[in-house]
Amino acid sequence: MRRHIDFERLHNFRDLGGYRTHDGHTVRWGRLYRSDALSKLRGDDWDRFLALGVRTVIDLRYPWEIEAKGRVPEADGLTYVNLSVEHRPYDQAEIDPGLDPWRFLADRYAEVALDGAEELRQALELIAAESAPQVFHCASGKDRTGLLAGLVLSLLGVDEDDIAADFALTELATGRLISDWEAANPTRTLKWPGYGRAPEEIMRLFLADLAATYGSVHEYAVKRLGVDEALISRLRARLLD
């Protein structure tokens, strides 16, 4: 099985399957995908997407992003849900180059983990609710998408090293993400040199912050998100071999 699914217009569509858990299970292939914005799907890319059998799309972007950029095309049997997990918008292109970039982004993830608790819980409930393939995405498939992927994999029992490595696979798409930004913003200058980057350190800092605040990612999910053991069990039953 290939982790990266090739599309012409999408740069960061990946299968979350194949990772081993602490208790010897494996995340199922072809059940849960992560991606950049599916509004870019058309033509042959749309046919490739439909062939995956995805039945639920979870869009993590702001409503105003969807209004400006569009959403996944409608199709029979495809459920679309918008859960805007981020509540404090910021422009990554304008991040001060003098800041510690990875600490800055980890702090933004901590804000999402705090502010977006309701939406994150709803996303976990949706993921645990059916056995058909699903995909969640944001704009670049990096930050909001990476955060949710980290939570899901952690609750499944995947090792932190694998979670961080999965997050960092976005680095393979960085060049194309920058090209897309430049094409969409011809009159602007990209001020932050870290735009589109996704080093492991960001995810490791974020997971460490959750552990320091709540005791563990599991305890964060229980104490902040309101997730119960029954939901975690459904998540594991749906996604683990």
PDB file of N, CA, C and O in Angstrom, residues 9-14 33-41 57-66 69-72 80-86 90 92 109 112 120 123 135-149 167 170 177 180 195-198:
ATOM      1  N   ARG A   9      -3.673  17.992  -8.697  1.00  0.00           N
ATOM      2  CA  ARG A   9      -3.900  19.293  -8.075  1.00  0.00           C
ATOM      3  C   ARG A   9      -3.768  19.257  -6.556  1.00  0.00           C
ATOM      4  O   ARG A   9      -3.561  20.300  -5.937  1.00  0.00           O
ATOM      5  N   LEU A  10      -3.938  18.088  -5.961  1.00  0.00           N
ATOM      6  CA  LEU A  10      -3.722  17.947  -4.519  1.00  0.00           C
ATOM      7  C   LEU A  10      -2.263  17.596  -4.270  1.00  0.00           C
ATOM      8  O   LEU A  10      -1.670  16.816  -5.009  1.00  0.00           O
ATOM      9  N   HIS A  11      -1.703  18.140  -3.200  1.00  0.00           N
ATOM     10  CA  HIS A  11      -0.275  17.956  -2.933  1.00  0.00           C
ATOM     11  C   HIS A  11       0.008  17.104  -1.700  1.00  0.00           C
ATOM     12  O   HIS A  11       1.152  16.704  -1.490  1.00  0.00           O
ATOM     13  N   ASN A  12      -1.018  16.839  -0.882  1.00  0.00           N
ATOM     14  CA  ASN A  12      -0.734  16.305   0.450  1.00  0.00           C
ATOM     15  C   ASN A  12      -1.809  15.310   0.888  1.00  0.00           C
ATOM     16  O   ASN A  12      -2.217  15.313   2.049  1.00  0.00           O
ATOM     17  N   PHE A  13      -2.258  14.460  -0.039  1.00  0.00           N
ATOM     18  CA  PHE A  13      -3.295  13.476   0.257  1.00  0.00           C
ATOM     19  C   PHE A  13      -2.612  12.179   0.668  1.00  0.00           C
ATOM     20  O   PHE A  13      -1.870  11.584  -0.105  1.00  0.00           O
ATOM     21  N   ARG A  14      -2.874  11.742   1.920  1.00  0.00           N
ATOM     22  CA  ARG A  14      -2.154  10.588   2.444  1.00  0.00           C
ATOM     23  C   ARG A  14      -3.082   9.633   3.191  1.00  0.00           C
ATOM     24  O   ARG A  14      -4.068  10.058   3.809  1.00  0.00           O
ATOM     25  N   TYR A  33      -8.097   9.007   5.569  1.00  0.00           N
ATOM     26  CA  TYR A  33      -7.140   9.798   4.803  1.00  0.00           C
ATOM     27  C   TYR A  33      -7.054  11.219   5.367  1.00  0.00           C
ATOM     28  O   TYR A  33      -7.993  11.705   6.007  1.00  0.00           O
ATOM     29  N   ARG A  34      -5.942  11.889   5.084  1.00  0.00           N
ATOM     30  CA  ARG A  34      -5.741  13.289   5.428  1.00  0.00           C
ATOM     31  C   ARG A  34      -5.313  14.018   4.155  1.00  0.00           C
ATOM     32  O   ARG A  34      -4.639  13.439   3.294  1.00  0.00           O
ATOM     33  N   SER A  35      -5.691  15.301   4.035  1.00  0.00           N
ATOM     34  CA  SER A  35      -5.456  15.961   2.757  1.00  0.00           C
ATOM     35  C   SER A  35      -5.383  17.479   2.899  1.00  0.00           C
ATOM     36  O   SER A  35      -5.774  18.052   3.921  1.00  0.00           O
ATOM     37  N   ASP A  36      -4.893  18.100   1.824  1.00  0.00           N
ATOM     38  CA  ASP A  36      -5.083  19.531   1.642  1.00  0.00           C
ATOM     39  C   ASP A  36      -6.469  19.749   1.023  1.00  0.00           C
ATOM     40  O   ASP A  36      -7.235  18.801   0.864  1.00  0.00           O
ATOM     41  N   ALA A  37      -6.805  20.988   0.670  1.00  0.00           N
ATOM     42  CA  ALA A  37      -8.181  21.353   0.341  1.00  0.00           C
ATOM     43  C   ALA A  37      -8.746  20.570  -0.838  1.00  0.00           C
ATOM     44  O   ALA A  37      -8.212  20.625  -1.953  1.00  0.00           O
ATOM     45  N   LEU A  38      -9.844  19.880  -0.604  1.00  0.00           N
ATOM     46  CA  LEU A  38     -10.478  19.061  -1.632  1.00  0.00           C
ATOM     47  C   LEU A  38     -11.282  19.894  -2.620  1.00  0.00           C
ATOM     48  O   LEU A  38     -11.803  19.342  -3.598  1.00  0.00           O
ATOM     49  N   SER A  39     -11.384  21.178  -2.400  1.00  0.00           N
ATOM     50  CA  SER A  39     -12.030  22.056  -3.374  1.00  0.00           C
ATOM     51  C   SER A  39     -11.263  22.090  -4.689  1.00  0.00           C
ATOM     52  O   SER A  39     -11.815  22.504  -5.723  1.00  0.00           O
ATOM     53  N   LYS A  40     -10.010  21.634  -4.681  1.00  0.00           N
ATOM     54  CA  LYS A  40      -9.191  21.633  -5.900  1.00  0.00           C
ATOM     55  C   LYS A  40      -9.492  20.436  -6.800  1.00  0.00           C
ATOM     56  O   LYS A  40      -8.974  20.361  -7.919  1.00  0.00           O
ATOM     57  N   LEU A  41     -10.328  19.515  -6.333  1.00  0.00           N
ATOM     58  CA  LEU A  41     -10.614  18.308  -7.107  1.00  0.00           C
ATOM     59  C   LEU A  41     -11.448  18.634  -8.348  1.00  0.00           C
ATOM     60  O   LEU A  41     -12.480  19.290  -8.259  1.00  0.00           O
ATOM     61  N   VAL A  57     -16.473  13.474   4.245  1.00  0.00           N
ATOM     62  CA  VAL A  57     -15.427  14.496   4.185  1.00  0.00           C
ATOM     63  C   VAL A  57     -15.607  15.441   5.370  1.00  0.00           C
ATOM     64  O   VAL A  57     -16.680  16.023   5.554  1.00  0.00           O
ATOM     65  N   ILE A  58     -14.564  15.579   6.186  1.00  0.00           N
ATOM     66  CA  ILE A  58     -14.565  16.502   7.319  1.00  0.00           C
ATOM     67  C   ILE A  58     -13.652  17.669   6.965  1.00  0.00           C
ATOM     68  O   ILE A  58     -12.438  17.501   6.847  1.00  0.00           O
ATOM     69  N   ASP A  59     -14.251  18.824   6.769  1.00  0.00           N
ATOM     70  CA  ASP A  59     -13.534  20.028   6.364  1.00  0.00           C
ATOM     71  C   ASP A  59     -13.262  20.867   7.615  1.00  0.00           C
ATOM     72  O   ASP A  59     -14.192  21.350   8.259  1.00  0.00           O
ATOM     73  N   LEU A  60     -11.986  21.050   7.960  1.00  0.00           N
ATOM     74  CA  LEU A  60     -11.589  21.722   9.192  1.00  0.00           C
ATOM     75  C   LEU A  60     -11.372  23.226   9.021  1.00  0.00           C
ATOM     76  O   LEU A  60     -10.975  23.893   9.969  1.00  0.00           O
ATOM     77  N   ARG A  61     -11.675  23.764   7.850  1.00  0.00           N
ATOM     78  CA  ARG A  61     -11.412  25.174   7.578  1.00  0.00           C
ATOM     79  C   ARG A  61     -12.510  26.085   8.130  1.00  0.00           C
ATOM     80  O   ARG A  61     -13.605  25.653   8.460  1.00  0.00           O
ATOM     81  N   TYR A  62     -12.173  27.376   8.188  1.00  0.00           N
ATOM     82  CA  TYR A  62     -13.158  28.398   8.527  1.00  0.00           C
ATOM     83  C   TYR A  62     -14.233  28.473   7.445  1.00  0.00           C
ATOM     84  O   TYR A  62     -13.941  28.243   6.256  1.00  0.00           O
ATOM     85  N   PRO A  63     -15.467  28.838   7.807  1.00  0.00           N
ATOM     86  CA  PRO A  63     -16.501  29.057   6.784  1.00  0.00           C
ATOM     87  C   PRO A  63     -16.085  30.085   5.743  1.00  0.00           C
ATOM     88  O   PRO A  63     -16.420  29.939   4.556  1.00  0.00           O
ATOM     89  N   TRP A  64     -15.352  31.128   6.161  1.00  0.00           N
ATOM     90  CA  TRP A  64     -14.946  32.139   5.172  1.00  0.00           C
ATOM     91  C   TRP A  64     -13.911  31.600   4.190  1.00  0.00           C
ATOM     92  O   TRP A  64     -13.845  32.059   3.040  1.00  0.00           O
ATOM     93  N   GLU A  65     -13.114  30.610   4.600  1.00  0.00           N
ATOM     94  CA  GLU A  65     -12.201  29.969   3.653  1.00  0.00           C
ATOM     95  C   GLU A  65     -12.978  29.178   2.613  1.00  0.00           C
ATOM     96  O   GLU A  65     -12.638  29.179   1.421  1.00  0.00           O
ATOM     97  N   ILE A  66     -14.017  28.502   3.078  1.00  0.00           N
ATOM     98  CA  ILE A  66     -14.836  27.704   2.175  1.00  0.00           C
ATOM     99  C   ILE A  66     -15.573  28.611   1.193  1.00  0.00           C
ATOM    100  O   ILE A  66     -15.662  28.312  -0.009  1.00  0.00           O
ATOM    101  N   LYS A  69     -12.798  29.771  -1.293  1.00  0.00           N
ATOM    102  CA  LYS A  69     -12.082  28.761  -2.084  1.00  0.00           C
ATOM    103  C   LYS A  69     -12.957  27.601  -2.554  1.00  0.00           C
ATOM    104  O   LYS A  69     -12.522  26.806  -3.394  1.00  0.00           O
ATOM    105  N   GLY A  70     -14.172  27.468  -1.999  1.00  0.00           N
ATOM    106  CA  GLY A  70     -15.026  26.356  -2.382  1.00  0.00           C
ATOM    107  C   GLY A  70     -14.826  25.141  -1.496  1.00  0.00           C
ATOM    108  O   GLY A  70     -13.978  25.121  -0.606  1.00  0.00           O
ATOM    109  N   ARG A  71     -15.602  24.106  -1.755  1.00  0.00           N
ATOM    110  CA  ARG A  71     -15.565  22.867  -0.977  1.00  0.00           C
ATOM    111  C   ARG A  71     -15.497  21.692  -1.930  1.00  0.00           C
ATOM    112  O   ARG A  71     -15.509  21.854  -3.160  1.00  0.00           O
ATOM    113  N   VAL A  72     -15.405  20.498  -1.356  1.00  0.00           N
ATOM    114  CA  VAL A  72     -15.387  19.293  -2.176  1.00  0.00           C
ATOM    115  C   VAL A  72     -16.673  19.244  -3.014  1.00  0.00           C
ATOM    116  O   VAL A  72     -17.742  19.631  -2.553  1.00  0.00           O
ATOM    117  N   TYR A  80     -20.737  15.599   3.675  1.00  0.00           N
ATOM    118  CA  TYR A  80     -19.792  16.687   3.898  1.00  0.00           C
ATOM    119  C   TYR A  80     -20.121  17.379   5.215  1.00  0.00           C
ATOM    120  O   TYR A  80     -21.273  17.750   5.461  1.00  0.00           O
ATOM    121  N   VAL A  81     -19.089  17.551   6.070  1.00  0.00           N
ATOM    122  CA  VAL A  81     -19.268  18.203   7.365  1.00  0.00           C
ATOM    123  C   VAL A  81     -18.172  19.247   7.537  1.00  0.00           C
ATOM    124  O   VAL A  81     -16.985  18.950   7.357  1.00  0.00           O
ATOM    125  N   ASN A  82     -18.552  20.468   7.893  1.00  0.00           N
ATOM    126  CA  ASN A  82     -17.590  21.514   8.192  1.00  0.00           C
ATOM    127  C   ASN A  82     -17.464  21.685   9.705  1.00  0.00           C
ATOM    128  O   ASN A  82     -18.436  22.003  10.377  1.00  0.00           O
ATOM    129  N   LEU A  83     -16.268  21.427  10.225  1.00  0.00           N
ATOM    130  CA  LEU A  83     -15.970  21.608  11.640  1.00  0.00           C
ATOM    131  C   LEU A  83     -14.756  22.516  11.738  1.00  0.00           C
ATOM    132  O   LEU A  83     -13.610  22.075  11.617  1.00  0.00           O
ATOM    133  N   SER A  84     -14.993  23.790  11.922  1.00  0.00           N
ATOM    134  CA  SER A  84     -13.908  24.770  11.965  1.00  0.00           C
ATOM    135  C   SER A  84     -13.237  24.721  13.338  1.00  0.00           C
ATOM    136  O   SER A  84     -13.719  25.295  14.306  1.00  0.00           O
ATOM    137  N   VAL A  85     -12.100  24.051  13.411  1.00  0.00           N
ATOM    138  CA  VAL A  85     -11.460  23.785  14.700  1.00  0.00           C
ATOM    139  C   VAL A  85     -10.637  24.966  15.211  1.00  0.00           C
ATOM    140  O   VAL A  85     -10.351  25.055  16.401  1.00  0.00           O
ATOM    141  N   GLU A  86     -10.245  25.853  14.308  1.00  0.00           N
ATOM    142  CA  GLU A  86      -9.418  26.992  14.706  1.00  0.00           C
ATOM    143  C   GLU A  86     -10.301  28.205  14.937  1.00  0.00           C
ATOM    144  O   GLU A  86     -11.188  28.487  14.136  1.00  0.00           O
ATOM    145  N   TYR A  90      -4.724  33.531  11.957  1.00  0.00           N
ATOM    146  CA  TYR A  90      -3.452  34.221  11.789  1.00  0.00           C
ATOM    147  C   TYR A  90      -2.944  33.923  10.383  1.00  0.00           C
ATOM    148  O   TYR A  90      -3.343  32.934   9.769  1.00  0.00           O
ATOM    149  N   GLN A  92       0.040  32.861   8.172  1.00  0.00           N
ATOM    150  CA  GLN A  92       1.374  32.273   8.270  1.00  0.00           C
ATOM    151  C   GLN A  92       2.390  32.986   7.390  1.00  0.00           C
ATOM    152  O   GLN A  92       3.581  33.011   7.703  1.00  0.00           O
ATOM    153  N   TYR A 109      -1.125  25.507  17.821  1.00  0.00           N
ATOM    154  CA  TYR A 109      -1.812  24.220  17.945  1.00  0.00           C
ATOM    155  C   TYR A 109      -2.448  24.093  19.325  1.00  0.00           C
ATOM    156  O   TYR A 109      -3.558  23.567  19.458  1.00  0.00           O
ATOM    157  N   VAL A 112      -5.676  25.822  19.298  1.00  0.00           N
ATOM    158  CA  VAL A 112      -6.709  25.032  18.627  1.00  0.00           C
ATOM    159  C   VAL A 112      -7.200  23.909  19.540  1.00  0.00           C
ATOM    160  O   VAL A 112      -8.401  23.638  19.628  1.00  0.00           O
ATOM    161  N   LEU A 120     -13.299  19.288  17.654  1.00  0.00           N
ATOM    162  CA  LEU A 120     -12.409  18.124  17.637  1.00  0.00           C
ATOM    163  C   LEU A 120     -13.134  16.877  18.155  1.00  0.00           C
ATOM    164  O   LEU A 120     -12.976  15.777  17.613  1.00  0.00           O
ATOM    165  N   ALA A 123     -15.369  15.672  15.452  1.00  0.00           N
ATOM    166  CA  ALA A 123     -14.595  15.001  14.412  1.00  0.00           C
ATOM    167  C   ALA A 123     -14.265  13.564  14.820  1.00  0.00           C
ATOM    168  O   ALA A 123     -14.391  12.627  14.016  1.00  0.00           O
ATOM    169  N   VAL A 135     -12.156  11.110   4.975  1.00  0.00           N
ATOM    170  CA  VAL A 135     -11.010  11.994   4.837  1.00  0.00           C
ATOM    171  C   VAL A 135     -11.292  13.278   5.603  1.00  0.00           C
ATOM    172  O   VAL A 135     -12.425  13.755   5.635  1.00  0.00           O
ATOM    173  N   PHE A 136     -10.266  13.807   6.257  1.00  0.00           N
ATOM    174  CA  PHE A 136     -10.374  15.138   6.856  1.00  0.00           C
ATOM    175  C   PHE A 136      -9.278  16.010   6.256  1.00  0.00           C
ATOM    176  O   PHE A 136      -8.215  15.536   5.868  1.00  0.00           O
ATOM    177  N   HIS A 137      -9.560  17.312   6.170  1.00  0.00           N
ATOM    178  CA  HIS A 137      -8.612  18.197   5.505  1.00  0.00           C
ATOM    179  C   HIS A 137      -8.780  19.631   5.980  1.00  0.00           C
ATOM    180  O   HIS A 137      -9.801  20.005   6.568  1.00  0.00           O
ATOM    181  N   CYS A 138      -7.750  20.438   5.705  1.00  0.00           N
ATOM    182  CA  CYS A 138      -7.833  21.893   5.892  1.00  0.00           C
ATOM    183  C   CYS A 138      -7.374  22.530   4.585  1.00  0.00           C
ATOM    184  O   CYS A 138      -7.748  22.059   3.508  1.00  0.00           O
ATOM    185  N   ALA A 139      -6.598  23.589   4.634  1.00  0.00           N
ATOM    186  CA  ALA A 139      -6.160  24.243   3.406  1.00  0.00           C
ATOM    187  C   ALA A 139      -4.918  23.557   2.818  1.00  0.00           C
ATOM    188  O   ALA A 139      -4.908  23.158   1.654  1.00  0.00           O
ATOM    189  N   SER A 140      -3.883  23.400   3.637  1.00  0.00           N
ATOM    190  CA  SER A 140      -2.641  22.777   3.182  1.00  0.00           C
ATOM    191  C   SER A 140      -2.500  21.333   3.635  1.00  0.00           C
ATOM    192  O   SER A 140      -1.559  20.647   3.225  1.00  0.00           O
ATOM    193  N   GLY A 141      -3.385  20.882   4.525  1.00  0.00           N
ATOM    194  CA  GLY A 141      -3.260  19.531   5.057  1.00  0.00           C
ATOM    195  C   GLY A 141      -2.103  19.405   6.021  1.00  0.00           C
ATOM    196  O   GLY A 141      -1.544  18.311   6.192  1.00  0.00           O
ATOM    197  N   LYS A 142      -1.751  20.507   6.692  1.00  0.00           N
ATOM    198  CA  LYS A 142      -0.560  20.511   7.533  1.00  0.00           C
ATOM    199  C   LYS A 142      -0.869  20.749   9.003  1.00  0.00           C
ATOM    200  O   LYS A 142      -0.599  19.889   9.841  1.00  0.00           O
ATOM    201  N   ASP A 143      -1.454  21.890   9.336  1.00  0.00           N
ATOM    202  CA  ASP A 143      -1.588  22.297  10.735  1.00  0.00           C
ATOM    203  C   ASP A 143      -2.852  21.734  11.387  1.00  0.00           C
ATOM    204  O   ASP A 143      -2.774  20.881  12.273  1.00  0.00           O
ATOM    205  N   ARG A 144      -4.013  22.201  10.988  1.00  0.00           N
ATOM    206  CA  ARG A 144      -5.247  21.686  11.565  1.00  0.00           C
ATOM    207  C   ARG A 144      -5.410  20.196  11.278  1.00  0.00           C
ATOM    208  O   ARG A 144      -5.783  19.409  12.158  1.00  0.00           O
ATOM    209  N   THR A 145      -5.085  19.812  10.053  1.00  0.00           N
ATOM    210  CA  THR A 145      -5.142  18.395   9.683  1.00  0.00           C
ATOM    211  C   THR A 145      -4.111  17.590  10.457  1.00  0.00           C
ATOM    212  O   THR A 145      -4.394  16.485  10.939  1.00  0.00           O
ATOM    213  N   GLY A 146      -2.907  18.129  10.588  1.00  0.00           N
ATOM    214  CA  GLY A 146      -1.862  17.431  11.326  1.00  0.00           C
ATOM    215  C   GLY A 146      -2.200  17.257  12.787  1.00  0.00           C
ATOM    216  O   GLY A 146      -1.904  16.221  13.397  1.00  0.00           O
ATOM    217  N   LEU A 147      -2.839  18.276  13.356  1.00  0.00           N
ATOM    218  CA  LEU A 147      -3.251  18.192  14.760  1.00  0.00           C
ATOM    219  C   LEU A 147      -4.258  17.063  14.962  1.00  0.00           C
ATOM    220  O   LEU A 147      -4.102  16.227  15.862  1.00  0.00           O
ATOM    221  N   LEU A 148      -5.291  17.012  14.113  1.00  0.00           N
ATOM    222  CA  LEU A 148      -6.298  15.961  14.258  1.00  0.00           C
ATOM    223  C   LEU A 148      -5.691  14.587  13.994  1.00  0.00           C
ATOM    224  O   LEU A 148      -5.996  13.617  14.708  1.00  0.00           O
ATOM    225  N   ALA A 149      -4.819  14.482  13.011  1.00  0.00           N
ATOM    226  CA  ALA A 149      -4.157  13.200  12.746  1.00  0.00           C
ATOM    227  C   ALA A 149      -3.349  12.755  13.954  1.00  0.00           C
ATOM    228  O   ALA A 149      -3.365  11.570  14.326  1.00  0.00           O
ATOM    229  N   PHE A 167       3.521  13.459  10.544  1.00  0.00           N
ATOM    230  CA  PHE A 167       3.350  14.907  10.435  1.00  0.00           C
ATOM    231  C   PHE A 167       4.370  15.500   9.471  1.00  0.00           C
ATOM    232  O   PHE A 167       4.031  16.330   8.611  1.00  0.00           O
ATOM    233  N   THR A 170       4.515  16.075   5.330  1.00  0.00           N
ATOM    234  CA  THR A 170       4.067  17.271   4.611  1.00  0.00           C
ATOM    235  C   THR A 170       5.254  18.008   3.987  1.00  0.00           C
ATOM    236  O   THR A 170       5.085  18.739   2.999  1.00  0.00           O
ATOM    237  N   LEU A 177       3.161  23.715  -2.098  1.00  0.00           N
ATOM    238  CA  LEU A 177       2.314  24.599  -1.295  1.00  0.00           C
ATOM    239  C   LEU A 177       2.766  26.050  -1.427  1.00  0.00           C
ATOM    240  O   LEU A 177       1.934  26.968  -1.519  1.00  0.00           O
ATOM    241  N   ASP A 180       1.669  27.342  -4.831  1.00  0.00           N
ATOM    242  CA  ASP A 180       0.242  27.672  -4.821  1.00  0.00           C
ATOM    243  C   ASP A 180      -0.001  29.028  -4.167  1.00  0.00           C
ATOM    244  O   ASP A 180      -0.810  29.830  -4.645  1.00  0.00           O
ATOM    245  N   TYR A 195       7.216  28.991   5.818  1.00  0.00           N
ATOM    246  CA  TYR A 195       5.890  28.706   5.260  1.00  0.00           C
ATOM    247  C   TYR A 195       5.870  27.314   4.600  1.00  0.00           C
ATOM    248  O   TYR A 195       6.747  26.965   3.815  1.00  0.00           O
ATOM    249  N   GLY A 196       4.850  26.537   4.937  1.00  0.00           N
ATOM    250  CA  GLY A 196       4.699  25.209   4.353  1.00  0.00           C
ATOM    251  C   GLY A 196       5.559  24.132   4.966  1.00  0.00           C
ATOM    252  O   GLY A 196       5.462  22.961   4.587  1.00  0.00           O
ATOM    253  N   ARG A 197       6.412  24.506   5.915  1.00  0.00           N
ATOM    254  CA  ARG A 197       7.289  23.539   6.556  1.00  0.00           C
ATOM    255  C   ARG A 197       6.541  22.765   7.639  1.00  0.00           C
ATOM    256  O   ARG A 197       5.605  23.260   8.260  1.00  0.00           O
ATOM    257  N   ALA A 198       6.987  21.526   7.896  1.00  0.00           N
ATOM    258  CA  ALA A 198       6.346  20.682   8.909  1.00  0.00           C
ATOM    259  C   ALA A 198       7.366  19.750   9.551  1.00  0.00           C
ATOM    260  O   ALA A 198       7.237  18.520   9.484  1.00  0.00           O
TER     261      ALA A 198
END
